[in-house]
XYZ file of C-alpha atoms in Angstrom:
765
model
C -73.405 6.107 55.730
C -71.947 7.571 58.905
C -69.118 10.031 58.573
C -66.794 7.815 60.558
C -67.459 4.849 58.330
C -67.207 6.823 55.144
C -63.689 8.059 55.553
C -61.516 5.340 56.999
C -60.220 3.940 53.768
C -58.586 6.873 52.012
C -54.848 7.270 51.698
C -54.926 10.331 53.869
C -57.889 8.555 55.313
C -59.663 8.531 58.612
C -56.659 8.197 60.880
C -57.626 11.449 62.498
C -61.296 10.589 62.446
C -61.015 8.966 65.893
C -60.110 12.314 67.363
C -62.684 14.051 65.173
C -65.322 11.631 66.365
C -64.571 12.586 69.953
C -64.744 16.237 69.116
C -68.056 15.672 67.376
C -69.455 13.658 70.269
C -70.857 16.827 71.824
C -71.029 19.426 69.061
C -71.424 23.016 70.068
C -74.899 24.539 69.891
C -73.641 27.465 67.881
C -71.764 25.548 65.170
C -73.133 22.055 64.604
C -70.549 19.789 63.025
C -71.588 18.725 59.550
C -69.526 17.094 56.838
C -69.863 17.337 53.121
C -69.939 14.358 50.801
C -66.309 14.868 49.790
C -65.127 14.747 53.392
C -67.253 11.712 54.161
C -65.658 9.799 51.292
C -62.039 10.954 51.491
C -61.647 11.920 55.133
C -60.551 15.499 54.512
C -61.947 18.693 53.020
C -61.023 20.319 49.748
C -59.956 23.344 51.768
C -57.203 21.225 53.353
C -55.399 21.266 50.002
C -55.746 24.968 49.232
C -52.674 26.207 51.108
C -49.361 24.906 52.358
C -50.240 25.429 56.021
C -53.529 23.567 55.695
C -51.780 20.682 53.930
C -49.144 20.466 56.670
C -51.909 20.508 59.260
C -53.718 17.720 57.442
C -50.642 15.496 57.149
C -49.850 16.029 60.825
C -53.405 15.455 62.009
C -53.444 13.271 65.158
C -54.105 9.593 64.450
C -54.503 6.514 66.585
C -51.153 4.652 66.876
C -52.713 1.198 67.299
C -52.775 -0.021 63.701
C -49.253 1.284 63.032
C -47.963 -0.436 66.154
C -49.446 -3.797 65.186
C -48.040 -3.534 61.665
C -44.624 -2.652 63.089
C -44.703 -5.771 65.237
C -45.797 -8.038 62.370
C -43.258 -6.608 59.940
C -40.429 -7.019 62.442
C -41.447 -10.615 63.122
C -41.564 -11.458 59.407
C -38.144 -9.880 58.858
C -36.672 -11.891 61.742
C -37.882 -15.037 59.968
C -36.807 -13.750 56.555
C -33.198 -13.202 57.651
C -32.680 -16.933 58.146
C -34.595 -17.732 54.961
C -34.430 -15.540 51.864
C -31.703 -13.198 53.183
C -29.555 -16.317 53.391
C -28.256 -16.592 56.949
C -28.626 -20.381 56.848
C -26.280 -20.672 53.822
C -24.166 -17.578 54.245
C -20.907 -19.537 54.062
C -21.880 -20.815 50.608
C -22.901 -17.350 49.438
C -19.807 -15.485 50.633
C -16.970 -17.970 50.292
C -13.690 -16.739 51.715
C -10.663 -17.171 49.478
C -12.510 -18.775 46.563
C -12.435 -17.088 43.146
C -16.013 -15.846 42.858
C -17.463 -13.271 40.478
C -19.905 -10.940 42.211
C -22.451 -8.473 40.930
C -22.814 -5.459 43.272
C -24.753 -2.387 42.233
C -21.581 -0.331 42.680
C -18.287 -2.008 41.841
C -16.567 -0.580 44.911
C -18.904 -2.572 47.184
C -17.217 -5.721 48.452
C -18.325 -8.329 50.958
C -16.548 -8.378 54.277
C -14.674 -11.504 55.403
C -17.107 -14.318 56.142
C -17.064 -14.032 59.934
C -17.707 -10.285 59.648
C -20.575 -10.921 57.244
C -22.167 -13.041 59.960
C -21.795 -10.056 62.266
C -23.599 -7.871 59.700
C -26.453 -10.372 59.726
C -26.494 -10.323 63.527
C -26.882 -6.541 63.403
C -29.732 -6.916 60.913
C -31.349 -9.641 63.044
C -31.326 -7.591 66.240
C -32.520 -4.576 64.262
C -35.533 -6.533 63.025
C -36.112 -7.918 66.526
C -35.983 -4.407 67.971
C -38.525 -3.219 65.411
C -40.824 -6.091 66.321
C -40.600 -5.372 70.062
C -40.482 -1.597 69.716
C -37.277 -1.601 71.745
C -34.782 1.237 71.176
C -36.866 1.777 68.091
C -34.849 4.352 66.133
C -31.583 2.537 66.773
C -33.135 -0.798 65.812
C -34.500 0.710 62.603
C -31.094 2.113 61.678
C -29.429 -1.221 62.448
C -31.893 -3.044 60.237
C -31.948 -0.761 57.185
C -28.183 -0.074 57.133
C -27.277 -3.762 57.101
C -30.246 -4.693 54.902
C -29.468 -2.184 52.138
C -25.762 -3.075 52.276
C -26.588 -6.720 51.614
C -29.188 -5.719 49.018
C -26.760 -3.562 47.028
C -24.069 -6.212 47.348
C -25.789 -8.652 44.975
C -27.968 -7.523 42.067
C -28.618 -11.145 41.101
C -30.778 -11.554 44.212
C -32.930 -8.527 43.480
C -36.659 -8.878 43.296
C -39.590 -6.596 43.934
C -40.480 -7.868 47.362
C -36.925 -7.638 48.723
C -36.900 -4.031 47.537
C -40.258 -3.492 49.257
C -38.900 -4.799 52.574
C -36.117 -2.225 52.450
C -38.570 0.568 51.668
C -40.904 -0.350 54.522
C -37.972 -0.655 56.923
C -36.831 2.827 55.887
C -40.328 4.244 56.344
C -40.823 2.685 59.770
C -37.483 4.035 60.960
C -38.734 7.583 60.340
C -42.192 6.947 61.771
C -43.384 6.742 65.352
C -44.204 3.060 65.290
C -43.225 2.525 68.934
C -46.170 4.461 70.369
C -48.300 1.355 70.776
C -47.527 -2.098 72.228
C -43.805 -1.498 72.542
C -41.060 -1.870 75.108
C -40.169 1.771 74.530
C -43.678 2.656 75.668
C -43.091 0.796 78.933
C -39.765 2.557 79.425
C -41.091 6.001 78.488
C -44.686 6.623 79.620
C -44.684 9.953 77.781
C -44.828 8.197 74.403
C -46.959 5.245 75.440
C -50.230 5.193 73.509
C -49.447 8.628 72.077
C -51.037 9.761 68.848
C -49.030 9.738 65.617
C -49.246 12.168 62.683
C -51.393 11.172 59.732
C -48.443 11.090 57.304
C -47.244 7.880 58.998
C -50.282 6.102 57.606
C -50.360 8.091 54.368
C -46.909 6.886 53.269
C -47.554 3.243 54.125
C -50.936 3.169 52.415
C -49.628 4.945 49.336
C -46.686 2.551 49.139
C -48.954 -0.497 49.127
C -51.302 1.204 46.675
C -48.309 1.766 44.349
C -47.246 -1.870 44.625
C -50.659 -3.079 43.490
C -51.560 -0.367 40.984
C -48.242 -0.104 39.147
C -48.031 -3.900 39.027
C -51.382 -3.765 37.248
C -50.215 -1.016 34.897
C -47.152 -3.109 33.977
C -49.457 -6.053 33.286
C -51.182 -4.071 30.536
C -48.255 -5.291 28.442
C -49.505 -7.184 25.383
C -47.711 -10.392 26.392
C -49.576 -10.490 29.707
C -52.949 -9.574 28.230
C -52.587 -12.279 25.551
C -51.607 -14.903 28.143
C -47.948 -15.561 27.286
C -46.226 -14.448 30.484
C -47.189 -17.192 32.962
C -48.935 -19.814 30.836
C -47.475 -22.765 32.760
C -49.265 -21.731 35.963
C -52.625 -22.893 34.631
C -51.485 -26.501 35.091
C -50.880 -26.073 38.829
C -53.170 -27.968 41.197
C -54.367 -24.694 42.753
C -56.348 -24.042 39.582
C -57.977 -27.485 39.545
C -61.360 -26.127 40.725
C -61.528 -23.941 37.628
C -60.841 -26.957 35.395
C -64.331 -28.234 36.157
C -65.870 -25.481 34.060
C -63.005 -24.132 31.921
C -60.336 -25.653 29.680
C -56.701 -25.013 30.606
C -56.315 -22.469 27.790
C -59.107 -20.286 29.183
C -57.869 -20.723 32.756
C -54.529 -19.382 31.587
C -56.061 -16.433 29.727
C -58.971 -15.490 32.003
C -58.002 -16.635 35.492
C -54.198 -16.445 35.636
C -53.609 -13.429 33.413
C -56.986 -11.706 33.372
C -57.596 -12.220 37.065
C -54.081 -11.091 37.993
C -54.444 -7.946 35.894
C -57.843 -6.975 37.306
C -56.843 -7.659 40.899
C -53.640 -5.609 40.717
C -55.399 -2.681 39.066
C -58.306 -2.682 41.512
C -56.808 -3.885 44.818
C -55.614 -0.464 45.948
C -58.993 1.107 45.239
C -60.911 -1.732 46.866
C -58.865 -1.308 50.040
C -59.240 2.480 49.795
C -62.974 2.831 50.406
C -65.114 1.566 53.285
C -67.812 0.018 51.125
C -65.377 -2.101 49.099
C -62.694 -2.814 51.706
C -64.111 -6.161 52.923
C -64.118 -7.427 49.334
C -60.631 -6.045 48.781
C -59.242 -7.763 51.872
C -60.877 -11.048 50.844
C -59.514 -11.028 47.292
C -55.986 -9.901 48.137
C -55.829 -12.440 50.975
C -56.886 -15.239 48.633
C -54.402 -13.962 46.063
C -51.440 -13.926 48.442
C -52.320 -17.308 49.931
C -52.240 -18.737 46.408
C -48.884 -17.063 45.730
C -47.415 -18.624 48.855
C -48.136 -22.038 47.314
C -47.240 -21.181 43.718
C -43.830 -19.631 44.276
C -40.882 -19.688 46.638
C -41.104 -16.030 47.609
C -40.310 -16.212 51.298
C -42.235 -13.855 53.534
C -43.667 -11.683 50.740
C -47.172 -13.162 50.782
C -47.389 -12.838 54.562
C -45.983 -9.301 54.514
C -48.646 -8.236 52.036
C -51.302 -9.888 54.189
C -50.005 -7.843 57.128
C -50.368 -4.603 55.137
C -54.088 -4.991 54.444
C -55.260 -3.891 57.944
C -53.291 -0.654 57.474
C -56.204 0.516 55.305
C -58.727 -0.100 58.098
C -59.621 2.256 60.938
C -56.440 2.870 62.917
C -58.196 1.867 66.151
C -59.139 -1.602 64.901
C -56.631 -3.371 67.246
C -58.283 -1.784 70.277
C -61.709 -3.055 69.283
C -60.271 -6.425 68.298
C -58.297 -7.092 71.484
C -61.129 -5.766 73.650
C -62.996 -8.955 72.795
C -60.372 -11.119 74.551
C -60.813 -12.260 78.191
C -59.796 -9.729 80.823
C -57.086 -11.954 82.347
C -55.074 -11.611 79.097
C -55.011 -7.816 79.269
C -51.546 -7.817 80.846
C -49.942 -9.215 77.690
C -52.308 -7.817 75.065
C -52.113 -4.333 73.540
C -53.919 -1.435 75.183
C -57.635 -1.387 74.487
C -58.334 2.057 75.984
C -59.895 4.339 73.376
C -58.105 7.479 74.621
C -54.595 7.850 73.135
C -52.619 10.674 74.685
C -51.635 13.828 72.767
C -48.272 14.083 71.073
C -46.040 16.964 70.068
C -45.581 15.251 66.717
C -49.142 16.166 65.750
C -50.827 19.452 64.953
C -54.067 20.080 66.869
C -56.796 22.569 66.009
C -58.259 24.774 68.746
C -61.678 23.692 69.956
C -64.177 26.309 71.109
C -66.793 25.037 73.551
C -68.889 26.129 76.531
C -68.171 25.123 80.098
C -71.080 22.696 79.997
C -69.724 21.088 76.890
C -66.278 20.847 78.477
C -67.787 18.702 81.178
C -69.416 16.401 78.632
C -66.609 16.315 76.072
C -63.273 14.601 76.679
C -60.301 16.895 77.100
C -58.931 17.965 73.735
C -55.524 19.615 73.305
C -55.588 23.237 72.307
C -54.116 24.337 69.004
C -50.448 23.462 68.798
C -47.930 25.608 67.015
C -46.768 24.310 63.663
C -43.093 23.452 63.994
C -40.260 22.685 61.623
C -40.580 18.927 62.148
C -44.218 19.088 61.060
C -43.225 20.795 57.816
C -40.357 18.358 57.267
C -42.747 15.438 57.725
C -45.078 16.879 55.094
C -42.195 17.609 52.693
C -40.830 14.093 53.114
C -44.262 12.590 52.468
C -44.774 14.524 49.243
C -41.250 13.936 47.908
C -41.267 10.248 48.799
C -44.591 9.600 47.085
C -43.459 11.507 43.982
C -40.202 9.529 43.898
C -42.018 6.213 44.202
C -44.307 7.042 41.292
C -41.361 8.283 39.212
C -38.748 5.580 39.848
C -40.548 2.718 38.024
C -40.531 4.919 34.911
C -37.024 6.359 35.277
C -35.448 3.973 32.778
C -34.893 6.752 30.257
C -32.173 7.955 32.659
C -30.492 4.637 33.507
C -30.478 3.384 29.922
C -27.442 1.159 30.414
C -29.517 -1.166 32.581
C -32.190 -1.597 29.916
C -32.208 -4.816 27.968
C -35.268 -6.407 26.374
C -36.999 -5.226 29.516
C -36.409 -1.884 31.178
C -34.042 -1.582 34.091
C -32.853 -4.042 36.682
C -35.572 -6.380 37.831
C -36.671 -5.503 41.327
C -37.836 -1.913 41.682
C -40.365 -1.350 38.890
C -43.189 -3.583 40.161
C -43.215 -5.495 36.846
C -43.858 -8.700 38.707
C -43.928 -11.875 36.605
C -44.654 -9.957 33.405
C -41.694 -11.605 31.664
C -40.662 -15.252 31.724
C -37.497 -16.476 30.052
C -36.013 -19.769 28.912
C -32.401 -20.248 27.883
C -31.630 -22.771 25.178
C -27.962 -22.195 24.509
C -25.177 -20.394 26.403
C -21.587 -20.425 25.140
C -18.631 -18.570 26.662
C -15.592 -18.316 24.406
C -12.196 -16.978 25.460
C -9.287 -16.024 23.253
C -5.727 -15.677 24.487
C -4.669 -12.145 23.609
C -1.057 -13.169 22.974
C -1.201 -16.657 21.450
C -4.625 -16.417 19.805
C -5.634 -19.746 21.391
C -9.417 -20.202 21.590
C -11.189 -22.139 24.294
C -14.544 -22.487 26.003
C -15.752 -22.074 29.573
C -18.599 -23.776 31.378
C -21.490 -21.295 31.670
C -21.554 -19.944 35.200
C -17.940 -20.725 36.046
C -16.710 -18.682 39.046
C -20.252 -17.644 39.961
C -23.280 -19.071 41.727
C -25.855 -17.001 39.850
C -27.648 -17.327 36.522
C -29.107 -13.833 36.322
C -26.084 -12.418 34.457
C -27.340 -14.044 31.250
C -30.154 -11.503 30.834
C -28.538 -8.223 31.887
C -25.844 -6.324 30.021
C -24.479 -4.633 33.153
C -23.986 -7.997 34.877
C -22.495 -9.513 31.716
C -19.950 -6.688 31.664
C -19.098 -7.357 35.318
C -18.847 -11.099 34.656
C -16.611 -10.638 31.625
C -14.339 -8.279 33.559
C -14.145 -10.777 36.408
C -13.243 -13.636 34.028
C -10.565 -11.408 32.526
C -9.046 -11.089 36.001
C -9.245 -14.796 36.906
C -8.174 -16.503 33.662
C -4.521 -15.302 33.780
C -4.163 -17.577 36.832
C -4.696 -20.446 34.390
C -2.026 -19.301 31.899
C -4.430 -17.416 29.639
C -2.906 -14.024 28.893
C -4.942 -10.898 28.167
C -8.106 -12.928 27.571
C -10.897 -11.749 25.330
C -14.358 -12.930 26.397
C -17.284 -13.557 24.048
C -20.812 -14.586 25.064
C -23.340 -16.303 22.826
C -26.599 -16.412 24.785
C -29.914 -17.555 23.321
C -33.082 -16.568 25.152
C -36.806 -16.879 24.589
C -38.942 -14.298 26.353
C -42.636 -14.987 26.827
C -42.679 -17.993 24.467
C -41.130 -16.204 21.476
C -38.391 -17.570 19.257
C -35.083 -18.431 20.857
C -32.747 -15.640 19.747
C -29.488 -13.995 20.702
C -29.691 -11.290 23.335
C -26.108 -9.981 22.998
C -23.785 -9.681 20.011
C -21.497 -12.749 20.082
C -18.819 -10.907 18.064
C -18.140 -8.322 20.790
C -15.337 -8.761 23.310
C -17.227 -7.910 26.495
C -14.017 -7.060 28.355
C -13.267 -4.162 25.993
C -16.889 -3.316 25.219
C -18.119 0.085 26.277
C -20.846 0.228 28.922
C -22.317 3.155 30.835
C -25.332 3.252 33.163
C -26.619 6.313 31.304
C -26.210 5.231 27.664
C -27.951 2.469 25.704
C -26.048 -0.794 25.461
C -24.555 -0.846 21.945
C -23.961 -4.630 21.915
C -27.521 -5.572 22.889
C -29.318 -7.364 20.066
C -32.889 -6.130 19.463
C -35.850 -8.279 20.443
C -37.524 -9.489 17.259
C -40.987 -8.306 18.245
C -42.161 -8.408 14.604
C -42.001 -12.199 14.874
C -44.295 -12.325 17.937
C -47.386 -13.365 15.900
C -45.609 -16.658 15.196
C -46.460 -17.770 18.736
C -49.966 -18.696 17.627
C -48.429 -20.902 14.943
C -46.117 -22.450 17.537
C -49.112 -23.757 19.461
C -50.562 -25.342 16.319
C -47.259 -27.033 15.443
C -46.690 -28.311 18.989
C -50.247 -29.627 19.114
C -49.614 -31.743 16.022
C -46.624 -33.573 17.550
C -46.683 -36.718 19.662
C -45.489 -36.838 23.259
C -42.043 -38.153 22.366
C -41.202 -35.409 19.871
C -39.691 -32.111 21.020
C -39.311 -28.855 19.168
C -37.244 -25.667 19.474
C -38.001 -22.488 17.521
C -34.987 -20.400 16.473
C -34.642 -16.888 15.014
C -31.295 -15.424 13.972
C -29.891 -12.253 12.489
C -28.363 -11.838 8.998
C -24.642 -12.527 8.901
C -24.610 -14.669 12.044
C -24.575 -18.411 12.482
C -25.514 -20.988 15.094
C -23.015 -23.757 15.820
C -24.796 -26.715 17.314
C -23.942 -30.244 18.411
C -26.623 -32.924 18.219
C -26.316 -35.462 20.999
C -26.350 -39.119 20.036
C -29.456 -39.477 22.204
C -31.377 -37.211 19.847
C -32.211 -39.322 16.834
C -34.179 -38.133 13.825
C -33.220 -34.471 14.294
C -34.240 -32.188 11.458
C -34.209 -28.464 10.645
C -37.327 -26.903 9.086
C -37.139 -23.355 7.714
C -40.095 -21.092 8.491
C -38.889 -17.734 7.203
C -35.809 -16.314 5.501
C -32.955 -18.267 3.961
C -30.322 -20.378 5.720
C -27.229 -22.338 4.796
C -26.638 -25.531 6.781
C -23.045 -26.762 7.004
C -22.477 -30.323 8.208
C -18.952 -30.020 9.576
C -17.811 -33.659 9.288
C -19.213 -34.089 5.795
C -17.878 -30.688 4.694
C -21.113 -30.083 2.807
C -23.437 -27.090 2.618
C -27.177 -27.113 2.009
C -29.250 -24.025 1.267
C -32.814 -24.042 2.591
C -35.743 -21.729 1.973
C -39.156 -21.561 3.725
C -40.925 -24.912 3.669
C -37.727 -26.938 3.144
C -36.071 -29.193 5.702
C -32.940 -31.265 6.252
C -32.002 -34.051 8.621
C -28.790 -33.420 10.574
C -26.608 -36.289 11.840
C -26.506 -37.149 15.547
C -23.189 -37.086 17.385
C -21.791 -34.363 15.113
C -21.506 -30.595 14.760
C -23.316 -28.469 12.225
C -23.651 -24.756 11.568
C -26.695 -22.804 10.435
C -25.887 -19.540 8.634
C -28.530 -16.872 8.057
C -27.966 -15.695 4.490
C -31.194 -13.792 3.875
C -31.444 -10.020 4.119
C -33.781 -10.227 7.079
C -33.888 -12.504 10.131
C -34.280 -16.212 9.530
C -36.701 -18.431 11.435
C -36.415 -22.184 11.663
C -37.192 -25.004 14.035
C -35.448 -28.114 15.289
C -37.674 -31.188 15.538
C -36.122 -34.135 17.332
C -36.857 -37.267 19.320
C -34.868 -38.342 22.355
C -34.475 -41.929 21.213
C -32.723 -43.002 24.410
C -35.540 -41.680 26.562
C -38.168 -43.120 24.236
C -36.553 -46.560 24.449
C -36.336 -46.249 28.225
C -40.028 -45.337 28.491
C -40.894 -48.300 26.297
C -38.957 -50.623 28.600
C -40.608 -49.054 31.634
C -44.022 -49.703 30.124
C -43.163 -53.375 29.544
C -41.838 -53.763 33.089
C -44.950 -52.115 34.539
C -47.242 -54.416 32.566
C -45.218 -57.438 33.677
C -45.356 -56.278 37.297
C -49.142 -55.894 37.091
C -49.538 -59.419 35.682
C -47.415 -60.808 38.526
C -49.524 -58.965 41.101
C -52.869 -60.154 39.767
C -51.606 -63.694 39.125
C -52.060 -63.720 35.329
C -48.339 -64.185 34.634
C -47.751 -67.923 34.185
C -44.116 -67.911 33.110
C -41.433 -67.883 35.834
C -39.467 -64.629 36.019
C -35.753 -64.710 35.172
C -33.380 -63.783 38.019
C -32.808 -60.229 36.762
C -36.571 -59.545 36.973
C -37.134 -61.121 40.412
C -36.812 -57.707 42.200
C -40.132 -56.723 40.590
C -41.892 -59.125 42.981
C -40.421 -57.593 46.163
C -40.771 -54.006 44.975
C -43.839 -53.408 47.164
C -42.059 -54.309 50.395
C -41.740 -51.196 52.541
C -38.173 -50.426 53.526
C -36.634 -53.013 51.214
C -33.557 -51.955 49.296
C -33.553 -51.720 45.528
C -31.231 -54.613 44.719
C -31.422 -55.303 41.001
C -28.590 -56.359 38.738
C -30.217 -55.143 35.543
C -29.709 -51.329 35.278
C -33.089 -50.825 33.562
C -34.910 -52.723 36.309
C -32.982 -50.837 38.965
C -33.870 -47.485 37.411
C -37.507 -48.545 37.045
C -37.806 -49.561 40.702
C -36.113 -46.396 41.930
C -38.438 -44.330 39.812
C -41.459 -46.203 41.159
C -40.353 -45.690 44.729
C -39.767 -42.007 44.137
C -43.206 -41.581 42.548
C -44.827 -43.342 45.502
C -43.049 -41.045 47.909
C -44.110 -37.971 45.945
C -47.713 -39.182 45.918
C -47.554 -39.884 49.638
C -46.235 -36.388 50.347
C -48.899 -34.744 48.206
C -51.702 -36.724 49.816
C -50.434 -36.180 53.340
C -52.776 -34.691 55.900
C -52.483 -31.218 57.328
C -50.735 -32.407 60.510
C -48.089 -34.324 58.580
C -47.512 -31.416 56.209
C -47.160 -29.031 59.125
C -44.735 -31.380 60.852
C -42.652 -31.737 57.685
C -42.621 -27.964 57.233
C -41.650 -27.357 60.865
C -38.805 -29.890 60.745
C -37.426 -28.376 57.560
C -37.542 -24.850 58.970
C -36.052 -26.007 62.263
C -32.945 -27.403 60.629
C -32.631 -24.371 58.376
C -32.811 -21.938 61.286
C -30.642 -24.219 63.415
C -27.834 -24.160 60.878
C -27.977 -20.400 60.554
C -27.805 -19.842 64.313
C -25.021 -22.378 64.883
C -22.900 -21.017 62.037
C -23.450 -17.502 63.405
C -22.315 -18.609 66.857
C -19.177 -20.150 65.324
C -18.409 -16.934 63.437
C -18.905 -14.714 66.491
C -16.678 -17.016 68.533
C -14.023 -16.756 65.817
C -14.175 -12.965 65.947
C -14.041 -12.892 69.745
C -11.288 -15.420 70.527
C -9.858 -16.425 67.169
C -10.029 -19.566 65.050
C -9.943 -22.934 66.854
C -7.899 -25.912 65.594
C -9.023 -27.144 62.179
C -10.291 -30.468 63.564
C -12.546 -28.686 66.060
C -13.853 -26.286 63.410
C -14.607 -29.211 61.118
C -16.593 -30.979 63.846
C -18.541 -27.812 64.656
C -19.486 -27.196 61.019
C -20.466 -30.851 60.583
C -22.729 -30.576 63.634
C -24.304 -27.428 62.217
C -24.862 -29.192 58.874
C -26.819 -32.033 60.437
C -30.145 -32.540 58.688
C -33.282 -34.525 59.305
C -33.608 -37.779 57.332
C -35.247 -36.970 54.014
C -37.400 -39.320 52.029
C -37.013 -39.739 48.322
C -39.135 -37.757 45.971
C -38.500 -34.398 47.491
C -39.395 -32.696 44.240
C -43.083 -32.463 44.777
C -43.518 -28.996 43.349
C -41.412 -28.288 40.284
C -43.226 -24.996 39.691
C -41.456 -23.466 42.643
C -38.092 -24.225 41.029
C -39.033 -22.911 37.610
C -39.123 -19.280 38.679
C -36.107 -18.184 40.679
C -37.615 -14.794 41.640
C -41.231 -15.576 41.118
C -44.112 -13.248 42.139
C -47.518 -12.905 40.742
């Protein structure tokens, strides 16, 4: 293996190998240039780590700016798109509603959103910052504009946190400190002194290490038992993307081996595969396939494409020159520079080269040794401290204990991507008037647009405090707020996550102390999940089941809808007392016993055993079952009419079944069952049509959707900037302008063609 090829993949890698290659092109006769095995593999010598000066020299070694410049351009472009999408520019007026009572969840309680029109201005600053990064125009200023507005918006709403949004902020911060405008930038055209100038190696070292951390720590977090045993993302195995595997494997093994096993192995190995020359092509292939799948599995914005853009960072830093050199010469005016001779830079540290006069004629000019300056040492210090901080932060939860719940810390900075999935069965908010003692109930999520508060004690405290401030407007004095939230994590029992007896308003909470009113996760009951699968497998398609676990001394108050006939409680472990409220009767049940509870009435289940109780509700939605039965009869009748085997004339209320196949005809049925059946049929046809659409039609549908999304964001921004510049127009004019901005393309029915994307609000694999 050649030295040049052997070193390009390391984290401190072969960025300087381009210059080294030139120096080695005509080695001196006295000291032939040879490299040891270590240097061939890692791109540096052991001696480079033996002293502080040698380490600073290594981290400031001159590197080709081409790869960094291309990544800067791609990242800026993706952030420009992301601002109108996941950052929320297109629906900013719904997110930050002026004057409406809204509970918010900032990281620091003193952070408040600006008035709506000013928030649009913040987004404009972020947009032009991202655009400036992409173009390399006023690069430092653009970077500051982007990261200042981005982190402000990020800290303003913890409910929107996820790992990839955090990653965008980190990369934006890194690029602001780097010299990403040395290649293919407007700054390079304005300032020839920096155009195509070399960059210090630490620019690449930080980026590569950051991406390595994202992959590797995500793999470490997936060593969790729930992931290894296949409980974290079991529903993914049913997605159409895994259909090819279903030819040779059952769904259960696809879930265990492909979804969970494959995800674990890829995350653990991706950084190493990209690290070394010999394995990099395989690494790029697998991570590209992985991120393309994620783009279809989840609604995660630009994350998949951002990760795709990071893969070339691990390649030789001159790869864009060799790539664009293959294009026709007439495109050279708009393409990046393909010259292989970047100019020296004061940001780098150069070693002195000794050579004869003959060799000077044959060897390209090489800068003499440059003096190590303060900025070189600061760059090395920043690199070391930043990498240490990034390895430490995902495991810093022993410090910020107040943010720990069943999982450690706030979701979004620990790279524990998709390790935990949750389902919420029951959420009850109770208020008590502090003066009159009156008790009432609130709709879950009142005064807020988020659902993330249900899983995090810090957000629950903020929500309870906010409700305490708003409820006095509705004649509720000194309100006490109680939350009863039931959650299942990774297919365990549904159980309480917070103590329902604690008034959250008065409850103590600190970011540095454990949450005293957090109920423990009943991990000792985890082995029951195997039994759950056996029980669910024994039920028919019309029967549903919910598994419940509760703590001693607590009770579950439940109302059985009249639609749910034949509802029964079966005790699995412990001892419970079932109170049927209307009958004023109590029934004590032990493991193996069951009781039928009446529909349309309340009942309470008390845990009276010394340890936790476990029981399950088994029920049938009789209304839905009857509806499905009617649908089946109507479908069979419709088929007989179509094939001519139906001899009896149809009654008037069933006549619409004959014209149901007419394209564009309205559903005009007098019978509500027939009307619902025909609407459902039409919706299913539309969904099937969308799924079977060709690539051109899919692309057109995607482009139209994005056009109207971006259009609304830009028009609403223009309205806001006009308001700031000249003031508000008359209400009628403002109404017309907003209505014009809200205009959408006609949408066909059956727009729910991918329910998996709605199941995971912050999904990443």
